[in-house]
PDB file of C-alpha atoms and ligand atoms in Angstrom:
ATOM      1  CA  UNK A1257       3.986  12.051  24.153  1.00  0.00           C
ATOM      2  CA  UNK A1258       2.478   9.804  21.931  1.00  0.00           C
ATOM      3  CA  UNK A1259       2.985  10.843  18.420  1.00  0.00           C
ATOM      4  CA  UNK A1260      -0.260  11.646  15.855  1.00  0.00           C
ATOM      5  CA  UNK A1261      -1.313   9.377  13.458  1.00  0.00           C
ATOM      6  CA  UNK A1262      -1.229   9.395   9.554  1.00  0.00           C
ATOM      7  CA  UNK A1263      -2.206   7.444   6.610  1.00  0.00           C
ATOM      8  CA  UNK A1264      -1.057   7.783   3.178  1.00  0.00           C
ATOM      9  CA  UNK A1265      -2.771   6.079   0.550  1.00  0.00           C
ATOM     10  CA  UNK A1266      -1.401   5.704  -2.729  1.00  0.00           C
ATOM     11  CA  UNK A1267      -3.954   5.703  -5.429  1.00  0.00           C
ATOM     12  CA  UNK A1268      -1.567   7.356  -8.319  1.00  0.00           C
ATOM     13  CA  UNK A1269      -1.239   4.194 -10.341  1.00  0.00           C
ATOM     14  CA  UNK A1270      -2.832   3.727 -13.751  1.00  0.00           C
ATOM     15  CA  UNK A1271      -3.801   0.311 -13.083  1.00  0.00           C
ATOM     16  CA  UNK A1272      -2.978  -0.898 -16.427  1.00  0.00           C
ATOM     17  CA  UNK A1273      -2.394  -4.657 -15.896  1.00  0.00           C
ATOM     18  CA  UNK A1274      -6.081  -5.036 -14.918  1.00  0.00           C
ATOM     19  CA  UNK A1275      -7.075  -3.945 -18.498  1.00  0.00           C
ATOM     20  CA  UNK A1276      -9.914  -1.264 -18.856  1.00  0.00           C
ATOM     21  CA  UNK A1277      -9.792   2.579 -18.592  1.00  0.00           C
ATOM     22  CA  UNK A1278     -10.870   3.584 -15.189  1.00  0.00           C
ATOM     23  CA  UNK A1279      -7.559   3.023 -12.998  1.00  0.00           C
ATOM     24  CA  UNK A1280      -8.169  -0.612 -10.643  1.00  0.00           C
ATOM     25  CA  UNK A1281      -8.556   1.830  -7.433  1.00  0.00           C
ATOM     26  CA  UNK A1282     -12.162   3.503  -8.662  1.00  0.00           C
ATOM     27  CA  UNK A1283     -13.565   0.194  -9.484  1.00  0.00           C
ATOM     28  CA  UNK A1284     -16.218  -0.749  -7.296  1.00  0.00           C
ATOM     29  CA  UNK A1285     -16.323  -3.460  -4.546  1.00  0.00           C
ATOM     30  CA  UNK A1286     -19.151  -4.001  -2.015  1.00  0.00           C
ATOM     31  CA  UNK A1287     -21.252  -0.919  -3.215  1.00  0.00           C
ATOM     32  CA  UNK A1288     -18.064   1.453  -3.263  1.00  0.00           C
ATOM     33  CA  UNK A1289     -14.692   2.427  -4.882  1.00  0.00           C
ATOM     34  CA  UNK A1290     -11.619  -0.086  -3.591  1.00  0.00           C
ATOM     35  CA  UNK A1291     -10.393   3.290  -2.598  1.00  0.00           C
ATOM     36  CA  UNK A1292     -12.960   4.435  -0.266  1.00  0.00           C
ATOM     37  CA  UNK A1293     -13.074   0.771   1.441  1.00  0.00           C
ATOM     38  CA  UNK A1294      -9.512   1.322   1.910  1.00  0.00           C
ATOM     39  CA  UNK A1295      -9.696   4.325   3.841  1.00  0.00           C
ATOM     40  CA  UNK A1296     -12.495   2.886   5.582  1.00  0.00           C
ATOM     41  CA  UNK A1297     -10.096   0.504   7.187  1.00  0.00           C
ATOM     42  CA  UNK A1298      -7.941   3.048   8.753  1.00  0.00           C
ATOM     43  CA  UNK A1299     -10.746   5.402   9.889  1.00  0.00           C
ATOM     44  CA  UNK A1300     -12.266   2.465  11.633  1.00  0.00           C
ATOM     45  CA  UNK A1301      -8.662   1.189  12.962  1.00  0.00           C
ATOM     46  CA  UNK A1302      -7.682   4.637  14.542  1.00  0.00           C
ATOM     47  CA  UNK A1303     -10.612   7.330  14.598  1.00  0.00           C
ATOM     48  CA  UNK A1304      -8.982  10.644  13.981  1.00  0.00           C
ATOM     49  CA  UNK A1305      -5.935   9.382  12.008  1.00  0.00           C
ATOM     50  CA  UNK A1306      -4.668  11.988   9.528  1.00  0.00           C
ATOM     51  CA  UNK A1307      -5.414  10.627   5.436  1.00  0.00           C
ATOM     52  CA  UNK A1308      -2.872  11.578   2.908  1.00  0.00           C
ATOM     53  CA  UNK A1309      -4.402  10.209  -0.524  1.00  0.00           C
ATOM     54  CA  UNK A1310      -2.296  10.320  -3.864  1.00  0.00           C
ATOM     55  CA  UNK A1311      -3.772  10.397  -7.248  1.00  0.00           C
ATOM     56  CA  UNK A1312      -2.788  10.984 -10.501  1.00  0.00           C
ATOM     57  CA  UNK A1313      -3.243  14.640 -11.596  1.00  0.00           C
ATOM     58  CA  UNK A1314      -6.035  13.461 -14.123  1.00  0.00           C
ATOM     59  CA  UNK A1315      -8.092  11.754 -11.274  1.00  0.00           C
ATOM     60  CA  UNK A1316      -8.104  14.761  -8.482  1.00  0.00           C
ATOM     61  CA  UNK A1317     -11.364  16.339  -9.650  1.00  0.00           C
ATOM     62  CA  UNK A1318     -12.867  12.770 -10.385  1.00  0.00           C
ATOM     63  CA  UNK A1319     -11.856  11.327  -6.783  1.00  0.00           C
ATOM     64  CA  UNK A1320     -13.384  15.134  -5.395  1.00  0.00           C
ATOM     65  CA  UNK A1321     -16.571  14.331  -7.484  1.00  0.00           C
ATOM     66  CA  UNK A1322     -17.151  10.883  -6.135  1.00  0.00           C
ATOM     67  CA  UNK A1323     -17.006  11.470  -2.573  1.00  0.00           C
ATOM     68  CA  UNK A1324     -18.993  14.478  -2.962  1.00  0.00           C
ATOM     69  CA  UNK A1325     -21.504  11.913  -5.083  1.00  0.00           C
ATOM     70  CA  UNK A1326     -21.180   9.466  -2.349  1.00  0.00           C
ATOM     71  CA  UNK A1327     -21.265  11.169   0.660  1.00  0.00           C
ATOM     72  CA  UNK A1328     -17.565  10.170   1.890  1.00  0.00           C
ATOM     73  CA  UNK A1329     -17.207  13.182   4.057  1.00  0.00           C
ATOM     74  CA  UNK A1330     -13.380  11.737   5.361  1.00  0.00           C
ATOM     75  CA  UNK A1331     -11.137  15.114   5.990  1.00  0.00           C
ATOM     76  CA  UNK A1332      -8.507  14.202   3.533  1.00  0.00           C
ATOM     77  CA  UNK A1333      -5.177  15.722   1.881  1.00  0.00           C
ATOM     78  CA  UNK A1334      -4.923  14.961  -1.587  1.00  0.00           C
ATOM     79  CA  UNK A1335      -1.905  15.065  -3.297  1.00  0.00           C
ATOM     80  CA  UNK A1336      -0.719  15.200  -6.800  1.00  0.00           C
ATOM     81  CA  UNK A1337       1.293  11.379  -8.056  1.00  0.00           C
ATOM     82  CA  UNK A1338       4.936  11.285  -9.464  1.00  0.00           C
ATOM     83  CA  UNK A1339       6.510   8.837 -11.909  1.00  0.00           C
ATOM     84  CA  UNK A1340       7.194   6.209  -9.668  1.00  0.00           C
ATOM     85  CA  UNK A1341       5.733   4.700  -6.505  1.00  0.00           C
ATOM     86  CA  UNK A1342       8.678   6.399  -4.751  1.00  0.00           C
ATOM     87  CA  UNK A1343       7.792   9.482  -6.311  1.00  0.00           C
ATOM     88  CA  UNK A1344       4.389   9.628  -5.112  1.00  0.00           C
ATOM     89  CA  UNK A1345       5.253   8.548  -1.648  1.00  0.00           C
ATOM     90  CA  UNK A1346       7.915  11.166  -1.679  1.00  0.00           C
ATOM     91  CA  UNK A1347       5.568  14.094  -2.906  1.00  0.00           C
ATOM     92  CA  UNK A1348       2.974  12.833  -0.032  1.00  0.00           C
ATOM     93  CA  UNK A1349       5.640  12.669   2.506  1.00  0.00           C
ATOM     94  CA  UNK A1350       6.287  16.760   2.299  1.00  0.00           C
ATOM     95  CA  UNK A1351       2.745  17.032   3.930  1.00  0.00           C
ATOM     96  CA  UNK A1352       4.131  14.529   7.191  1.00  0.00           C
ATOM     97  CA  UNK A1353       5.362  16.150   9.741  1.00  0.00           C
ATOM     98  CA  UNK A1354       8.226  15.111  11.732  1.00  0.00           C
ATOM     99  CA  UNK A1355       7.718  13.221  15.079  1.00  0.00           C
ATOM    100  CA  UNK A1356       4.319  11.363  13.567  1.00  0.00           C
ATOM    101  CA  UNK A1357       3.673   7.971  12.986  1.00  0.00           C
ATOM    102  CA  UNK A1358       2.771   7.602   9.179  1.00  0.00           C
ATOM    103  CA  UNK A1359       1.943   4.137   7.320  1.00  0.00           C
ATOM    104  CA  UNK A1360       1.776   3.959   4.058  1.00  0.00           C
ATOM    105  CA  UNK A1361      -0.651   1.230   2.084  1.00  0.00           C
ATOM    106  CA  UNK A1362      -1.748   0.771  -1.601  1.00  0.00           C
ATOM    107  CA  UNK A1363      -5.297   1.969  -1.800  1.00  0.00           C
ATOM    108  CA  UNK A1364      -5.942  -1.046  -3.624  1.00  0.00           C
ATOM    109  CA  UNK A1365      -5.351  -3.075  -0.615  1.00  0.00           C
ATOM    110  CA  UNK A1366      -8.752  -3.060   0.907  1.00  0.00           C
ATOM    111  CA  UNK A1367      -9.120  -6.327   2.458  1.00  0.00           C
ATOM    112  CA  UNK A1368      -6.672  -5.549   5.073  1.00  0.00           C
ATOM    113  CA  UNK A1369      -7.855  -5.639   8.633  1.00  0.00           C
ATOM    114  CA  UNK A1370      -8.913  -2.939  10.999  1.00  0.00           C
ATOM    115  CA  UNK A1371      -7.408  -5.373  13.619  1.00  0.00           C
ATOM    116  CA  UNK A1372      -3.866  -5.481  11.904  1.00  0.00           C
ATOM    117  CA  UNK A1373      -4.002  -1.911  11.007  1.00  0.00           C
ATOM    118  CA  UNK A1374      -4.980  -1.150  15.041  1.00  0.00           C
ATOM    119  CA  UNK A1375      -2.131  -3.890  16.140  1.00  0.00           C
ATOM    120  CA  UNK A1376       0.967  -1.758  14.254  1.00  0.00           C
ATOM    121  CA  UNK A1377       0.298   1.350  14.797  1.00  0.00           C
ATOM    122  CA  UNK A1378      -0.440  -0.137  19.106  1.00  0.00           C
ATOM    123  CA  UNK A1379       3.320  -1.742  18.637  1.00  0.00           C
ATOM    124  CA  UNK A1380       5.321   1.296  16.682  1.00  0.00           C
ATOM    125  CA  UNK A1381       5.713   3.535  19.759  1.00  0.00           C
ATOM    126  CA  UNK A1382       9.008   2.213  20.118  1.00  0.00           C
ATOM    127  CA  UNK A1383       9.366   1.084  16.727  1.00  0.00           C
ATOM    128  CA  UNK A1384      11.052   2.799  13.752  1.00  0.00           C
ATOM    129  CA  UNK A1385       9.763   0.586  10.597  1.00  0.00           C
ATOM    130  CA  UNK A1386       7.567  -2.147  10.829  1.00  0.00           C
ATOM    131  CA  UNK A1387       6.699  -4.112   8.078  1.00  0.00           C
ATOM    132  CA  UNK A1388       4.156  -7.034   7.571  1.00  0.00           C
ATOM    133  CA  UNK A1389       5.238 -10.240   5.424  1.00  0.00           C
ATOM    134  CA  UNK A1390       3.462 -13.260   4.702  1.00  0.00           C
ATOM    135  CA  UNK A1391       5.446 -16.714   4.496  1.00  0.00           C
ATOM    136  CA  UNK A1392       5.957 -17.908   0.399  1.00  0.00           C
ATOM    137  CA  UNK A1393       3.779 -20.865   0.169  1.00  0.00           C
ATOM    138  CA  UNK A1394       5.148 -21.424  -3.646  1.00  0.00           C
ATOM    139  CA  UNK A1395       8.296 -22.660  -5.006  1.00  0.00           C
ATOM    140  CA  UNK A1396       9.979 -19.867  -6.801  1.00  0.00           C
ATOM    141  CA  UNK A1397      11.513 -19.548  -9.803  1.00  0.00           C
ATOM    142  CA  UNK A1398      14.333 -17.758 -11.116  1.00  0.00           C
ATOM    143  CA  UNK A1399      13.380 -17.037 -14.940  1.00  0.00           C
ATOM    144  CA  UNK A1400      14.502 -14.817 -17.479  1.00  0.00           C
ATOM    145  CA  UNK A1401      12.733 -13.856 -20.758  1.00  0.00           C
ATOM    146  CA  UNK A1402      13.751 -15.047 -24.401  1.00  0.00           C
ATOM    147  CA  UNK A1403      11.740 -13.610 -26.738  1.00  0.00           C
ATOM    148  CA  UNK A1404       8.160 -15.434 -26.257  1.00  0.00           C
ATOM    149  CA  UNK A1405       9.897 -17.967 -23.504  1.00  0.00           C
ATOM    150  CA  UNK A1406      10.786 -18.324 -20.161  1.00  0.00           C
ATOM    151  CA  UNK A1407      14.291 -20.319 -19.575  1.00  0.00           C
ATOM    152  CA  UNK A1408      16.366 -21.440 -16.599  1.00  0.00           C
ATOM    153  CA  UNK A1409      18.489 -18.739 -15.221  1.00  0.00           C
ATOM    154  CA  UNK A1410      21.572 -21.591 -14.251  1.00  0.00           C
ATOM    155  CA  UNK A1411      22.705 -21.665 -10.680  1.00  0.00           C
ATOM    156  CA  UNK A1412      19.882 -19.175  -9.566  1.00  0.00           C
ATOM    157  CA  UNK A1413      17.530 -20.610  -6.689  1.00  0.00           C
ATOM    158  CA  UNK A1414      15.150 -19.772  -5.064  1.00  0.00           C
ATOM    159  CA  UNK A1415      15.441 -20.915  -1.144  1.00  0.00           C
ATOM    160  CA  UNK A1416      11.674 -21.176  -0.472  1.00  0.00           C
ATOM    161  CA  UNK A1417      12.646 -21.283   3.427  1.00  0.00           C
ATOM    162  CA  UNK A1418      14.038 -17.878   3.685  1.00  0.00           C
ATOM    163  CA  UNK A1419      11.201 -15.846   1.197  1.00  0.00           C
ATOM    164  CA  UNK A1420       8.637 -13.482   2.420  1.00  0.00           C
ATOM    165  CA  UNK A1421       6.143 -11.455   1.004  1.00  0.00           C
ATOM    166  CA  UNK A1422       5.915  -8.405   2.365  1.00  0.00           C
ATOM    167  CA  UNK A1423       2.407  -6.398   1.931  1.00  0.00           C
ATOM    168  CA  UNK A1424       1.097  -2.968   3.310  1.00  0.00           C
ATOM    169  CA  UNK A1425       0.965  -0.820   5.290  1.00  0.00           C
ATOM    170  CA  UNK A1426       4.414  -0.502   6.197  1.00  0.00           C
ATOM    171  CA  UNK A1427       4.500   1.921   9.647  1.00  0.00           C
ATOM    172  CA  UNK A1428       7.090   3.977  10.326  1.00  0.00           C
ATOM    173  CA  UNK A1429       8.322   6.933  12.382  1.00  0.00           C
ATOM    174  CA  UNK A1430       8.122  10.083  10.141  1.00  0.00           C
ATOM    175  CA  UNK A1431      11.819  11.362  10.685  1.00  0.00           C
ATOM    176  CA  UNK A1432      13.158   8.060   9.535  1.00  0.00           C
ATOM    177  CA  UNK A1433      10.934   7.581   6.144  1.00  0.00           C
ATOM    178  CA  UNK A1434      11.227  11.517   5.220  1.00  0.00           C
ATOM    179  CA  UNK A1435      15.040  10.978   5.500  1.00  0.00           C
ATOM    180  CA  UNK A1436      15.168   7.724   3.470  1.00  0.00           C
ATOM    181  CA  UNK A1437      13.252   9.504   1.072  1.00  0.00           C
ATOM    182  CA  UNK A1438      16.022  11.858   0.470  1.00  0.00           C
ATOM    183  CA  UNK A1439      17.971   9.540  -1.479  1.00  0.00           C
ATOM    184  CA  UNK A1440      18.125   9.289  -4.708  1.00  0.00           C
ATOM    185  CA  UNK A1441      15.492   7.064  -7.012  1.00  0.00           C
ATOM    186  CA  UNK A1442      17.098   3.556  -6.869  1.00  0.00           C
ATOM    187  CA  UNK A1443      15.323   1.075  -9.411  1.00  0.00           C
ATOM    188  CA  UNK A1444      15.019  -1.666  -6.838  1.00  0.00           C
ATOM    189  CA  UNK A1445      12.605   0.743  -4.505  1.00  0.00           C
ATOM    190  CA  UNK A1446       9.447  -1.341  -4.895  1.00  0.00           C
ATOM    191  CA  UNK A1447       8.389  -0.087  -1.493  1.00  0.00           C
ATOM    192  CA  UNK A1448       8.658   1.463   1.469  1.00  0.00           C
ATOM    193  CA  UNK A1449      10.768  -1.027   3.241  1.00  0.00           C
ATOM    194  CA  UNK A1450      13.427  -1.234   0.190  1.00  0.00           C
ATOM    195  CA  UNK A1451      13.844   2.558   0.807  1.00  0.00           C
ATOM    196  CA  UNK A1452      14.936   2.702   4.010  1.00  0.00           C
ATOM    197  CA  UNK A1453      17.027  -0.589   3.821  1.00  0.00           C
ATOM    198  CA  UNK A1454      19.097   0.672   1.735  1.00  0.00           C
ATOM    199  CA  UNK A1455      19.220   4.634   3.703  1.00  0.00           C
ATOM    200  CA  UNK A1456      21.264   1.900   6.323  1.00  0.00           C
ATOM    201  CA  UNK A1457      18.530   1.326   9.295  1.00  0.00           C
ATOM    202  CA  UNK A1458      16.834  -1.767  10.147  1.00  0.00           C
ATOM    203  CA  UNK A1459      13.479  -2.999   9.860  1.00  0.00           C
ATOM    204  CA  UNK A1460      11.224  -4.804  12.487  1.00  0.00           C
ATOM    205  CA  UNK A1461       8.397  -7.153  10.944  1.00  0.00           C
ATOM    206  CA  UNK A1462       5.232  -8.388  11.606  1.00  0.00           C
ATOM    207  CA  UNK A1463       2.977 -11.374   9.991  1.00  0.00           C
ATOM    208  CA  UNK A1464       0.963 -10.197   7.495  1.00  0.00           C
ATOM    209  CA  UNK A1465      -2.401 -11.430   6.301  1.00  0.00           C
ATOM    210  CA  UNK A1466      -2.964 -13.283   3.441  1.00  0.00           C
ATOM    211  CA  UNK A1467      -6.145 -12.223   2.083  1.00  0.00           C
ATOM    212  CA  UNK A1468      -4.101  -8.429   2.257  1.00  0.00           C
ATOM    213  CA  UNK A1469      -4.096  -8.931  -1.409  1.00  0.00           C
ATOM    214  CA  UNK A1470      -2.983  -5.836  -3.884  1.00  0.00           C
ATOM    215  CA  UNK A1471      -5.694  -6.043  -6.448  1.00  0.00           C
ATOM    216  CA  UNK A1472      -3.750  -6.352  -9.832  1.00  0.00           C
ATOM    217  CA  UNK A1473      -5.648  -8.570 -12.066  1.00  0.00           C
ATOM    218  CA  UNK A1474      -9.443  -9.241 -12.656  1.00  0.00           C
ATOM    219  CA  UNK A1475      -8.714 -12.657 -10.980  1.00  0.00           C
ATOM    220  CA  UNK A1476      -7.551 -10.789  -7.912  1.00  0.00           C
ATOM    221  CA  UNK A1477     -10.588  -8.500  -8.226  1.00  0.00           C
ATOM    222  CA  UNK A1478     -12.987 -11.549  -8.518  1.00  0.00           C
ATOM    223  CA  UNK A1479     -11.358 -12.665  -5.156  1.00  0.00           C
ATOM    224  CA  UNK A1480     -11.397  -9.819  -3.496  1.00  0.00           C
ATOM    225  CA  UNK A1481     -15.443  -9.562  -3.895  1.00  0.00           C
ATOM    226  CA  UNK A1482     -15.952 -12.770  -2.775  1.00  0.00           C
ATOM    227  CA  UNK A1483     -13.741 -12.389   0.489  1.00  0.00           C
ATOM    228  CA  UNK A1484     -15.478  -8.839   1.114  1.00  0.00           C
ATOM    229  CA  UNK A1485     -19.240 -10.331   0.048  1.00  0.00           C
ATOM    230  CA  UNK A1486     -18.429 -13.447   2.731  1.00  0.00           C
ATOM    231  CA  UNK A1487     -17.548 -10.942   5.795  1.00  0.00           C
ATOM    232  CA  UNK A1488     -20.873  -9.137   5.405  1.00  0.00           C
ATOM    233  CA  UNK A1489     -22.389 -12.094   5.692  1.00  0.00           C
ATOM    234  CA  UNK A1490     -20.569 -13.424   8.851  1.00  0.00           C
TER     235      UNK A1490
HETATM  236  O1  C5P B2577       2.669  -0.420  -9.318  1.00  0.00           O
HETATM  237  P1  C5P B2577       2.420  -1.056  -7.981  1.00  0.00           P
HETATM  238  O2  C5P B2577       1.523  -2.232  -8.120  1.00  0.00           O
HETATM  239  O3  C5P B2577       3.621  -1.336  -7.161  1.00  0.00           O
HETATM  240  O4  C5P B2577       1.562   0.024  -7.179  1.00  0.00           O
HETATM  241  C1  C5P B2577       1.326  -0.088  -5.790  1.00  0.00           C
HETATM  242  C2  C5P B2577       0.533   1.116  -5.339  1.00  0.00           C
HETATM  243  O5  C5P B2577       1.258   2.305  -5.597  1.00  0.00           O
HETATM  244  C3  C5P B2577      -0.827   1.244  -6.041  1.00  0.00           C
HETATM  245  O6  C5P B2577      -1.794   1.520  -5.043  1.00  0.00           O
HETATM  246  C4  C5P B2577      -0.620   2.404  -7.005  1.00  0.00           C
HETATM  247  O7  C5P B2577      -1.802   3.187  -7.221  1.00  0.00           O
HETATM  248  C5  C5P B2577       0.443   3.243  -6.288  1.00  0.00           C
HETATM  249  N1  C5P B2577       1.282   4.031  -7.222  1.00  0.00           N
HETATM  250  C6  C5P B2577       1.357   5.411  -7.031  1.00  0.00           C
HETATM  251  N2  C5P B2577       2.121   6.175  -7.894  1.00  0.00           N
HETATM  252  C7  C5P B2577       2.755   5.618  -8.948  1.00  0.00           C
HETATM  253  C8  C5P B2577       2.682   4.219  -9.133  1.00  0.00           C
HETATM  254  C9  C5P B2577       1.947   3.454  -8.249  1.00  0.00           C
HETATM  255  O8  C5P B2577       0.748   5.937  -6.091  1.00  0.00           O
HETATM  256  N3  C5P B2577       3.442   6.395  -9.768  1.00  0.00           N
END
């Protein structure tokens, strides 16, 4: 039996690197909040898949207020953020059942594709965890901090050949990630994939897209327009 569908979304960040006091996910892109073009993705990659959105406690009734405002009628379960990306994922994951397919993305990844999103969830059946990565195209460089510089951590390289960036959404079979998320907060649990690394199974990936971008800075914001501005057009 093929097993239902969910998103979760995670919108609980403050968003403080991109400066300004409305969280990066509210900001608007193409006419509407990154968050709503997120979950536009998924609703057009897999009508009738189950969205899980996480927000900080102080955005609920704002997020409530601007789809009412806007007309963004999507069924949706909102859920209350933790302290940590792995806290909000973990809080969202109680409303997963087990024996679902759920993928979890930043909501501030809107430029991913409907075609990418449509591709993993088409290849999970018999899949556990699959991840997307994209290829570094940068040298990397091991640095630590010394007061107001950056100096040469000795004997610490970065192999360039081996290095992968690895985006969302990040698809999984619900048993699996609900048990991973079990564990105990580690530090090094930056996402999904780290979790259930370390809870011992193994991960299957997938090339990524480039233009996936998380939308951190104002640069990445000014990008992200233009990408989204130039598909309209085409
Ligand atoms: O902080 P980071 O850039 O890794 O955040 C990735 C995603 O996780 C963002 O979409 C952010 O809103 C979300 N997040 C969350 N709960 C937190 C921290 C981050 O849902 N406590």
């Amino acid at each position: 039996m093929e097993r239902r569908r969910y998103v979760i979304v995670m919108a609980a960040g403050s968003g403080t690197r991109m400066g300004g006091s409305l969280p990066k996910q509210f900001l608007e892109i193409g006419g509407k909040a990154i968050l709503q073009k997120t979950i536009e993705v998924f609703l057009e990659a897999c009508p009738g898949i189950s969205v899980v959105t996480v927000l900080n406690s102080d955005y609920i009734q704002y997020w409530r207020d601007y789809c009412l405002k806007h007309n963004f009628t999507c069924p949706q379960t909102i859920v209350a953020g933790g302290f940590t990306r792995f806290h909000s994922v973990r809080n969202a994951l109680e409303k997963i059942p087990e024996g679902a397919v759920v993928a979890v993305h930043d909501g501030v990844r809107p430029l991913v594709t409907p075609s990418l999103v449509r591709e993993m969830f088409e290849n999970v059946a018999e899949i556990p965890a699959l991840i997307p990565v994209v290829p570094c195209v940068d040298t990397l460089k091991v640095l630590q901090k010394d007061g107001d510089e950056l100096r040469t951590v000795e004997g610490a390289v970065a192999d360039r050949s081996v290095l992968y960036a690895a985006q969302t959404p990040q698809i999984f079979h619900s048993e699996l990630l609900k048990s991973a998320y079990s564990m105990a907060y580690d530090t090094m649990f930056t996402d999904d994939a780290s979790v259930v690394q370390k809870y011992g199974k193994s991960l299957s990936y997938t090339m990524g897209e480039r233009l996936n971008i998380k939308i951190t800075t104002q640069e990445d914001l000014l990008l992200a327009r233009a990408v989204m501005s130039l598909r309209v057009k085409d």
